[in-house]
Structure formats: structure tokens, C-alpha cells
């Protein structure tokens, strides 16, 4: 974003994370104060939450940077430790895949009480394998099915609690 | 210090029953497997195997459970090194340098080094236990809530100060974890932050949260890569390189010994124990090393410090269990349960009247440490091959294992939901340079810190300064806490001053 001679760099993802942390902290602080203002209730939570909110404010200022003459550093000009971090950077497509995988885990967690852990795991495995680039119309279903059978079947026999499954 | 007649009695007890020896290898194997599966900790393995010990005599039963305990201590390092996911809470610090070593293709060396360090840690930890079981027990019982609080905060600030790109982010991660660790009903009966969700009354389930944060932060950042190790030749299991990792431990005896001593003494403190001991040992190694910047990038000394401390903390935690009858953590609680099942009560009376049995347990653990070397090597031959599996297959498979592991911990939907929520949080935190470990340790210690703070407040008459001045150990821990918080700042100033002086 540009504002006159200034260029404003905003780390939107980082900003979102800090807002989430500050939001959860604020909610927890309000809930604690609403329950009771007795010292045994607020002794840790209130000072810690205040400290966290202050730190979040500090980090927000680091997420938004104003620069008059932006100079794009090239990777070869960067110090060693920054170069190391750059090497680990994921491409936008990799990030999208990682985000979709996270959503897939969420779908697995939400769906297994309804359709059974075995069926949900099988569907998740097929989805994740295809998403991550595994190809082979025979390999994907065979690996997903055998992995599900071994892991869910084994867990349902080993664990002392009943697993919510459809087939095992 | 040593009771020679009890030692002779212990030797004769060890020779009297073949079952004492027969249960060690199965116990080690169960521990190794359980420790290396995230979520299925050695405590859970001990709990599952506890009913089996009903059919054993007292000593084989204790030996079987301590073998699981010992095996699990090293098992936790395997996933920490190979995947960056700690199998147990006590192997968090192993991930800091173990995983970067694996990514560089040095997984054989890292696993060998961790194995040797663990074996020496267990061995030296129990040797120390042999001499100090009674005096250390007396020292531990003098630690009050103020000391416990400060040790917990010291461990947390140390990791918050050392873990991230910036101190502010480390403090946010540690503080946020600590805050989340207090969710639910506190020690005074106040219920906060539960949003009317019943399972949150007991607090956020820590192990599923840990698995979510570590598994996600590692696995999601690997999306797009083909293998954990880029170089194909470096992927194979190579015993010569494992052996060179073994021997490298001998090159840094001071790091090994210091990690072991920290593990024993911090491990002896109930409730804090091995979860904090490995972090303190790691931080000490980094703080005193000539090249602190190499830590977190695959420095073998970092792995050594963490592994020696978490293995020797087993000996430390046995102190409070044997000398005082207090379980310092899940593993010793299981052992105490086995004691009770055989109508034996731990505590000062047990030590006074059955020193030969105490020595038998200690000597039995020496044998376990030696056998861990052999069994661990065999285990590495199988576990080390994980780096040869393509990440496109490994990532979803490990995610499913973590999800089922989280279900196994809680026995209901609470585990998987927690795993998912913390997976998202861990991924974002890792991406923006927040130390995930600090958040996890905060979460682990939150409830204890609040309880000890309330107790300290109550017994000090509302935070009277005179109370703290009369407790030198608490004062020492408080000074260490402040120093670890200021250490990055002091070091930065010192380096700048030295550079200025050199250039002048």
C-alpha cells in the first residue's frame, strides 16, 4: 500500500494471528473478571492478560511498517540466517495446499462422529494423497484403504474406549 | 552413604529370580514403541501394562514398568529427531537441534548421539540416585510452593527468551500458553473460559494440544517438499554414522554431565520434573557455548543436553517416589500404583526398612541402560527408515496417527477437536517466528503455576517481602529467572560492546 512518498508493508497473516491471540486473551480476561474479582481468581490471569495485550500491541506495530525508499534485498545480499529462512519458504501454491490440508483435518474431526472414524479416515487419506500430488488410480485407494484398516482396526482393538466406527 | 549389607542383599535378590531379567527387554521394546508414537506416551504404555504386573512378583513387576519408563524416554527422541514431533513432553527440547540435524541428512548421527546420551543419562542418573536418594529426598520436601512456582516460571521464561526471533514473540507464546493452561476450574473452584463446554472444566487437554502444535507446525511447513532429507544418499540407515554419533558424546563429556545433573535435580521436583529439566539443560548448553547461534540449526550438543537431562530425570523422579512416596509425574504414579497392588508403600519407612530393594531397583536400571543400547540399536534399524518414505504419503499418515493418538489420550471427541484447533494455531505461530515450544510448555505448566501462586500468596500473608527474603532457594530461582529473561538483551549489548572495542 502507498501513502504519498511512504510505502506501507502489512503482514496480514501475522496481523491476523496477533488479533486472534489478543481477542482470545481479551475474552478470557473479561470472562474471568465476570466470574469473580476475588484475588484467588484474578491473581495470575489479570496481570498476565494485561502483559499479553501490551505485547500484542507492540507486535502490531511490527506488522505494519512504513518505508520511504523501499529497497528490495536480493537473497544473495541477505545475512546467512535470513537466507536460511528464505530457503524454507513455501510457494503460494504450497501454502494453499497446506491450508486445504488443515481444512481436511477439520473435516475429518467434525465428520467422524457422524460417518465413523474408518470411513472418515479413508476419505481424508484419499483427499490428502491426491492433494499432495500422489498419482496412480490404483495406489491411492489401495494405500488409503489398507492404512485405514490397519490403523483404525488396530486402534479399535487396542484402545480401552469404543471408537466410533462404521465397519470395524 | 552406601549400606554395604543392603548392596549384598540387592545382588542376591537380583540373582534369585530369573523373571527380573526376562521382563526387561519386552519392557524396553514396549517403551520404545510407545514413546515414539506421538500421543501414546510411556505413561500410557505403563498404564496399559499395569494389570499385567498383577501376575508378577513385586520386583519383576517394578523392573518391567521401569523398563517401559526407560525405553519410552529414548523412544520420544526418535520422532523428535526424525519428524520434529516430540513423542513425549520431556523430549520437546530434543526437537530444537535433532530435527534440523535430520533435515541436513545427519539423522543417523543424531539418533546414535541421542541413544548414547540417553543411556549415559539413565546410568549416571541412577548412580547419583544411589548416593543421594535419602538427602535429595529431604531437600525436595523443603521446597515450598514459592520455589515450585519459580522453577516453573524459570523454565518457561528460559524457553520463551531463547526460542523465537524476538523476545516479544517468545513472551507472547509462553504467556499465551500459560493463560490457556489456566482455562477451566482453578484450585479455588472458580470456573473461567470454558464457554460452557464440559470437557474444558478440566482444562485444555495438553497432550492433544502439544501434538496439534508440533505436528501441524512441522508437517504443514513440509507441504511442497518431497522427502525429509533432500539428498538421496543421506537417507539410508548407516550404522557407521550411528556409531560416530555415539562416539561424539564422548567428545563433550562436560555437556553430557551437566545435562545429566540438571535432569536429576530438576527431575526430582514433583510436578515440574522432566518436562522442564530438558528445557533448562538445553538453555544452559546454548547460553554457555562459544557459538550459541549454531543452536536450533542442528548442533549435536543441543541434542545431547536435552537427551541427557530427560533420561536422567527418571532417576530424579524416582527419588521423590522412593524417599517420600510422592509421584513426581505420570510414570512414577504408575510405579506407585504397582507398589500398592503388591501391598508395598513407598516413603521414608520403605527406604529405612527395605534399602536392599531400593538398591535392587537401582542396579536393575543399570542393566536396563546397558540393554537399551542393544535394543535401541535394533529399533533404529526400523525407525530410521522413516526418512525414506515420501512426504506426500508420510504427512497424511502421521496426521491420522496423531488424530487417533489424541483420541486415545482423552477417550472422546475432546482430543481430536483440541488437536485441530491447536494445529491451526501452531502452524501460524511457526510461520511468523513464535516459539511453539514455549506455548506448549506454558500450557503444560499453567494450572500448576496458578495453584502455586495462590498458595504462595496465602502463606506469605499477601506477598510479604520478608517471606521471600527468608527463603534463599526461592531467591536464587528468582534471580535465575530475571537473568534468563534479560539474557538476550545482555548478550546483545555485550556483543555490540565487544565489536566496538575490537574495531576501535
XYZ file of N, CA and C in Angstrom, chain B residues 266-430:
495
model
N 16.364 -31.301 38.712
C 15.061 -30.724 38.343
C 14.014 -31.842 38.265
N 14.450 -33.013 37.816
C 13.527 -34.153 37.726
C 12.997 -34.573 39.087
N 13.760 -34.275 40.129
C 13.325 -34.669 41.478
C 12.205 -33.782 42.005
N 11.985 -32.635 41.361
C 10.946 -31.711 41.851
C 9.588 -32.176 41.323
N 8.687 -32.566 42.219
C 7.408 -33.123 41.752
C 6.619 -32.127 40.906
N 6.033 -32.636 39.843
C 5.169 -31.807 39.003
C 5.909 -31.055 37.926
N 7.156 -30.700 38.162
C 7.918 -29.936 37.168
C 8.753 -30.923 36.343
N 9.565 -31.645 37.070
C 10.303 -32.794 36.562
C 10.889 -32.698 35.170
N 10.716 -33.788 34.444
C 11.410 -33.937 33.171
C 10.919 -32.951 32.115
N 9.679 -32.470 32.221
C 9.162 -31.548 31.203
C 9.973 -30.263 31.171
N 10.451 -29.820 32.319
C 11.203 -28.567 32.379
C 12.711 -28.842 32.355
N 13.128 -29.971 32.930
C 14.559 -30.294 33.036
C 15.265 -30.248 31.692
N 14.652 -30.843 30.658
C 15.314 -30.871 29.348
C 15.429 -29.466 28.751
N 14.448 -28.606 29.042
C 14.487 -27.234 28.513
C 15.592 -26.429 29.207
N 15.698 -26.613 30.520
C 16.722 -25.873 31.268
C 18.118 -26.338 30.826
N 18.279 -27.651 30.662
C 19.586 -28.174 30.239
C 19.952 -27.641 28.855
N 18.964 -27.593 27.967
C 19.216 -27.088 26.609
C 19.618 -25.614 26.656
N 18.849 -24.847 27.441
C 19.118 -23.415 27.526
C 20.490 -23.148 28.121
N 20.874 -23.947 29.123
C 22.203 -23.789 29.734
C 23.297 -24.084 28.716
N 23.086 -25.151 27.923
C 24.094 -25.511 26.911
C 24.260 -24.370 25.908
N 23.138 -23.811 25.472
C 23.192 -22.734 24.482
C 23.825 -21.479 25.074
N 23.445 -21.184 26.294
C 23.917 -19.973 26.953
C 25.442 -19.972 27.120
N 26.009 -21.152 27.445
C 27.429 -21.188 27.784
C 28.319 -21.587 26.611
N 27.717 -21.950 25.480
C 28.529 -22.406 24.349
C 29.216 -21.216 23.659
N 30.370 -21.511 23.048
C 31.100 -20.444 22.345
C 30.301 -19.959 21.131
N 29.501 -20.862 20.559
C 28.765 -20.498 19.343
C 27.252 -20.697 19.565
N 26.624 -19.820 20.333
C 25.200 -20.035 20.636
C 24.293 -19.935 19.412
N 24.759 -19.218 18.370
C 23.920 -19.059 17.174
C 23.723 -20.372 16.411
N 24.643 -21.347 16.655
C 24.520 -22.619 15.925
C 23.404 -23.500 16.511
N 22.899 -23.119 17.693
C 21.815 -23.908 18.306
C 20.507 -23.630 17.561
N 19.722 -24.692 17.427
C 18.467 -24.559 16.670
C 18.692 -24.811 15.190
N 19.961 -25.004 14.797
C 20.258 -25.251 13.382
C 20.915 -26.608 13.186
N 20.905 -27.432 14.241
C 21.482 -28.770 14.116
C 22.781 -28.937 14.865
N 22.877 -28.349 16.047
C 24.081 -28.515 16.871
C 23.933 -29.788 17.725
N 24.858 -30.761 17.554
C 24.719 -32.022 18.309
C 24.703 -31.816 19.827
N 25.372 -30.755 20.298
C 25.411 -30.522 21.746
C 24.028 -30.180 22.306
N 23.184 -29.606 21.450
C 21.813 -29.308 21.871
C 21.027 -30.590 22.107
N 21.204 -31.569 21.200
C 20.528 -32.868 21.349
C 21.030 -33.561 22.609
N 22.352 -33.478 22.793
C 22.968 -34.157 23.933
C 22.448 -33.588 25.262
N 22.393 -32.256 25.341
C 21.934 -31.623 26.585
C 20.493 -32.048 26.886
N 19.644 -32.013 25.864
C 18.222 -32.331 26.081
C 18.032 -33.798 26.458
N 18.720 -34.688 25.721
C 18.513 -36.124 25.958
C 19.119 -36.601 27.281
N 20.290 -36.053 27.625
C 20.895 -36.466 28.901
C 19.991 -36.038 30.049
N 19.400 -34.840 29.924
C 18.553 -34.348 31.017
C 17.251 -35.131 31.124
N 16.598 -35.404 29.984
C 15.306 -36.093 30.134
C 15.474 -37.551 30.555
N 16.619 -38.151 30.220
C 16.832 -39.540 30.651
C 17.204 -39.608 32.131
N 18.053 -38.670 32.558
C 18.468 -38.726 33.963
C 17.353 -38.264 34.893
N 16.379 -37.529 34.345
C 15.280 -37.078 35.206
C 14.463 -38.273 35.717
N 14.594 -39.422 35.022
C 13.920 -40.635 35.511
C 14.463 -40.979 36.906
N 15.802 -40.933 37.037
C 16.417 -41.195 38.335
C 15.969 -40.173 39.362
N 15.900 -38.899 38.925
C 15.472 -37.831 39.831
C 14.051 -38.038 40.321
N 13.170 -38.410 39.393
C 11.763 -38.582 39.790
C 11.590 -39.796 40.713
N 12.519 -40.759 40.597
C 12.463 -41.935 41.480
C 12.806 -41.546 42.925
N 13.575 -40.459 43.060
C 13.965 -40.024 44.404
C 12.729 -39.727 45.241
N 11.866 -38.841 44.689
C 10.689 -38.448 45.478
C 9.741 -39.631 45.674
N 9.708 -40.508 44.674
C 8.816 -41.654 44.812
C 9.304 -42.625 45.888
N 10.598 -42.934 45.856
C 11.130 -43.902 46.818
C 11.288 -43.289 48.210
N 11.827 -42.043 48.246
C 12.137 -41.456 49.550
C 10.913 -40.873 50.236
N 9.995 -40.334 49.462
C 8.859 -39.638 50.069
C 7.501 -40.273 49.766
N 7.482 -41.180 48.793
C 6.200 -41.780 48.400
C 5.363 -40.822 47.586
N 6.026 -39.790 46.983
C 5.293 -38.815 46.160
C 5.598 -39.057 44.687
N 4.591 -39.266 43.850
C 4.886 -39.403 42.422
C 5.128 -38.030 41.804
N 6.253 -37.871 41.134
C 6.569 -36.576 40.533
C 5.904 -36.384 39.183
N 5.471 -37.477 38.565
C 4.834 -37.386 37.250
C 4.031 -38.643 36.982
N 3.562 -38.782 35.727
C 2.716 -39.922 35.372
C 3.413 -41.263 35.539
N 4.694 -41.315 35.102
C 5.430 -42.577 35.147
C 5.607 -43.092 36.564
N 6.015 -42.198 37.459
C 6.224 -42.643 38.848
C 4.885 -42.914 39.545
N 3.819 -42.251 39.093
C 2.491 -42.547 39.656
C 2.106 -43.990 39.337
N 2.446 -44.429 38.102
C 2.162 -45.818 37.707
C 2.985 -46.789 38.563
N 4.229 -46.423 38.819
C 5.081 -47.281 39.644
C 4.522 -47.385 41.063
N 4.064 -46.255 41.559
C 3.495 -46.244 42.907
C 2.224 -47.105 42.959
N 1.476 -47.074 41.839
C 0.281 -47.923 41.758
C 0.676 -49.397 41.804
N 1.787 -49.720 41.105
C 2.268 -51.114 41.119
C 2.719 -51.495 42.537
N 3.331 -50.564 43.240
C 3.725 -50.794 44.638
C 2.475 -51.157 45.448
N 1.434 -50.316 45.286
C 0.201 -50.517 46.058
C -0.449 -51.859 45.722
N -0.393 -52.237 44.434
C -1.005 -53.515 44.026
C -0.299 -54.701 44.666
N 0.963 -54.484 45.057
C 1.704 -55.565 45.723
C 1.834 -55.311 47.223
N 0.930 -54.474 47.736
C 0.889 -54.151 49.173
C 2.202 -53.582 49.702
N 2.861 -52.762 48.876
C 4.089 -52.097 49.304
C 3.815 -50.589 49.281
N 4.215 -49.882 50.333
C 4.008 -48.437 50.373
C 5.349 -47.733 50.321
N 5.525 -46.835 49.320
C 6.766 -46.064 49.202
C 6.830 -45.005 50.290
N 8.006 -44.466 50.532
C 8.143 -43.407 51.535
C 9.318 -43.660 52.446
N 9.539 -42.774 53.445
C 10.724 -42.892 54.312
C 10.841 -44.258 54.987
N 9.686 -44.794 55.418
C 9.731 -46.097 56.094
C 10.199 -47.208 55.150
N 9.757 -47.115 53.910
C 10.145 -48.114 52.903
C 11.662 -48.086 52.710
N 12.214 -46.876 52.600
C 13.668 -46.734 52.409
C 14.421 -47.286 53.610
N 13.947 -46.951 54.820
C 14.650 -47.393 56.025
C 14.650 -48.904 56.176
N 13.514 -49.516 55.862
C 13.376 -50.954 56.125
C 13.747 -51.839 54.935
N 13.735 -51.263 53.712
C 13.963 -52.099 52.516
C 15.023 -51.507 51.599
N 16.137 -51.088 52.181
C 17.176 -50.469 51.346
C 17.676 -51.445 50.287
N 17.659 -52.766 50.630
C 18.116 -53.754 49.637
C 17.228 -53.737 48.386
N 15.906 -53.519 48.576
C 15.001 -53.471 47.420
C 15.254 -52.193 46.606
N 15.515 -51.092 47.318
C 15.823 -49.834 46.614
C 17.076 -50.031 45.753
N 18.109 -50.653 46.328
C 19.334 -50.900 45.559
C 19.079 -51.872 44.410
N 18.199 -52.842 44.622
C 17.890 -53.781 43.534
C 17.276 -53.033 42.360
N 16.362 -52.099 42.675
C 15.732 -51.315 41.597
C 16.792 -50.492 40.869
N 17.708 -49.899 41.641
C 18.756 -49.067 41.027
C 19.692 -49.918 40.168
N 20.143 -51.060 40.708
C 21.044 -51.929 39.933
C 20.331 -52.473 38.685
N 19.063 -52.794 38.859
C 18.272 -53.290 37.724
C 18.241 -52.250 36.609
N 18.201 -50.981 36.994
C 18.179 -49.921 35.986
C 19.522 -49.739 35.300
N 20.609 -50.094 35.997
C 21.915 -50.085 35.319
C 21.878 -51.089 34.158
N 21.328 -52.249 34.462
C 21.246 -53.302 33.431
C 20.332 -52.840 32.290
N 19.234 -52.195 32.671
C 18.318 -51.681 31.645
C 19.021 -50.702 30.715
N 19.850 -49.826 31.303
C 20.554 -48.830 30.489
C 21.469 -49.527 29.486
N 22.165 -50.574 29.942
C 23.070 -51.302 29.041
C 22.277 -52.001 27.937
N 21.138 -52.602 28.315
C 20.329 -53.305 27.313
C 19.654 -52.335 26.350
N 19.370 -51.102 26.834
C 18.749 -50.103 25.950
C 19.650 -49.820 24.750
N 20.958 -49.886 24.999
C 21.916 -49.656 23.926
C 21.710 -50.682 22.802
N 21.524 -51.936 23.181
C 21.375 -53.012 22.197
C 19.988 -52.945 21.550
N 18.945 -52.880 22.395
C 17.570 -52.874 21.875
C 17.338 -51.600 21.051
N 17.884 -50.472 21.538
C 17.714 -49.199 20.832
C 18.339 -49.247 19.456
N 19.500 -49.896 19.317
C 20.150 -50.010 18.014
C 19.291 -50.794 17.032
N 18.720 -51.889 17.517
C 17.827 -52.688 16.679
C 16.608 -51.877 16.260
N 16.108 -51.086 17.186
C 14.927 -50.269 16.927
C 15.230 -49.208 15.867
N 16.462 -48.657 15.933
C 16.840 -47.613 14.973
C 16.855 -48.135 13.543
N 17.213 -49.422 13.401
C 17.272 -50.008 12.057
C 15.909 -49.914 11.384
N 14.849 -50.029 12.168
C 13.487 -49.948 11.618
C 13.042 -48.479 11.554
N 13.172 -47.778 12.678
C 12.628 -46.417 12.762
C 13.340 -45.449 11.819
N 14.655 -45.654 11.612
C 15.432 -44.742 10.779
C 14.970 -44.687 9.334
N 14.251 -45.721 8.906
C 13.806 -45.779 7.515
C 12.667 -44.823 7.202
N 12.134 -44.177 8.228
C 11.004 -43.272 8.015
C 11.377 -42.129 7.052
N 12.672 -41.770 7.033
C 13.087 -40.666 6.152
C 13.051 -41.071 4.675
N 12.891 -42.361 4.414
C 12.848 -42.817 3.019
C 11.436 -42.799 2.448
N 10.455 -42.573 3.328
C 9.061 -42.538 2.864
C 8.788 -41.144 2.298
N 8.203 -41.062 1.087
C 7.909 -39.726 0.527
C 6.973 -38.945 1.441
N 7.213 -37.646 1.528
C 6.393 -36.805 2.420
C 4.933 -36.752 1.984
N 4.694 -36.946 0.700
C 3.312 -36.925 0.209
C 2.488 -38.052 0.844
N 3.157 -39.115 1.253
C 2.472 -40.228 1.918
C 2.584 -40.090 3.438
N 3.759 -39.628 3.861
C 4.028 -39.549 5.308
C 3.138 -38.508 6.004
N 2.952 -37.343 5.370
C 2.217 -36.250 6.034
C 0.785 -36.675 6.399
N -0.038 -37.147 5.421
C -1.398 -37.540 5.832
C -1.414 -38.712 6.807
N -0.455 -39.639 6.648
C -0.436 -40.806 7.540
C -0.159 -40.370 8.978
N 0.825 -39.478 9.153
C 1.150 -39.027 10.516
C 0.007 -38.199 11.095
N -0.652 -37.419 10.248
C -1.794 -36.631 10.749
C -2.897 -37.543 11.299
N -3.169 -38.631 10.576
C -4.205 -39.567 11.044
C -3.748 -40.246 12.344
N -2.457 -40.640 12.399
C -1.950 -41.270 13.634
C -2.053 -40.314 14.814
N -1.744 -39.026 14.551
C -1.824 -38.029 15.629
C -3.277 -37.862 16.081
N -4.194 -37.886 15.119
C -5.613 -37.729 15.469
C -6.092 -38.898 16.330
N -5.711 -40.113 15.942
C -6.134 -41.282 16.726
C -5.420 -41.275 18.084
N -4.160 -40.832 18.090
C -3.429 -40.701 19.355
C -4.121 -39.720 20.286
N -4.622 -38.615 19.723
C -5.309 -37.620 20.563
C -6.620 -38.180 21.114
N -7.271 -39.022 20.315
C -8.499 -39.683 20.797
C -8.141 -40.643 21.937
N -7.005 -41.314 21.765
C -6.582 -42.289 22.785
C -6.295 -41.601 24.120
N -5.815 -40.363 24.072
C -5.469 -39.656 25.306
C -6.720 -39.301 26.102
N -7.729 -38.757 25.407
C -8.909 -38.273 26.140
C -10.060 -39.284 26.167
N -10.097 -40.159 25.176
C -11.177 -41.163 25.124
C -12.477 -40.603 24.568
N -12.453 -39.360 24.077
C -13.666 -38.797 23.473
C -13.286 -37.772 22.403
N -14.298 -36.995 21.983
C -14.125 -36.041 20.891
C -13.202 -34.877 21.284
N -12.986 -34.688 22.590
C -12.221 -33.534 23.067
C -10.796 -33.532 22.491
N -10.172 -34.710 22.427
C -8.791 -34.797 21.946
C -8.657 -34.342 20.500
N -9.417 -34.950 19.549
C -9.299 -34.528 18.145
C -9.648 -33.053 17.919
N -10.672 -32.537 18.626
C -11.021 -31.112 18.446
C -9.848 -30.232 18.897
N -9.278 -30.566 20.062
C -8.138 -29.795 20.567
C -6.985 -29.859 19.574
N -6.730 -31.046 19.059
C -5.641 -31.219 18.090
C -5.841 -30.290 16.898
N -7.065 -30.249 16.373
C -7.339 -29.438 15.189
C -7.152 -27.946 15.470
N -7.726 -27.480 16.584
C -7.630 -26.050 16.920
C -6.160 -25.644 17.084
N -5.399 -26.467 17.801
C -4.005 -26.108 18.050
C -3.123 -26.355 16.825
N -3.606 -27.187 15.897
C -2.856 -27.379 14.647
C -2.824 -26.063 13.876
N -3.983 -25.402 13.773
C -4.052 -24.122 13.066
C -3.194 -23.072 13.758
N -3.321 -23.024 15.074
C -2.567 -22.034 15.859
C -1.051 -22.276 15.728
N -0.667 -23.546 15.841
C 0.763 -23.901 15.771
C 1.364 -23.563 14.421
N 0.607 -23.810 13.377
C 1.094 -23.530 12.014
C 1.369 -22.033 11.855
N 0.391 -21.217 12.266
C 0.556 -19.762 12.142
C 1.708 -19.263 13.018
N 1.793 -19.792 14.242
C 2.860 -19.341 15.148
C 4.238 -19.667 14.568
N 4.364 -20.875 14.066
C 5.639 -21.296 13.482
C 5.984 -20.405 12.282
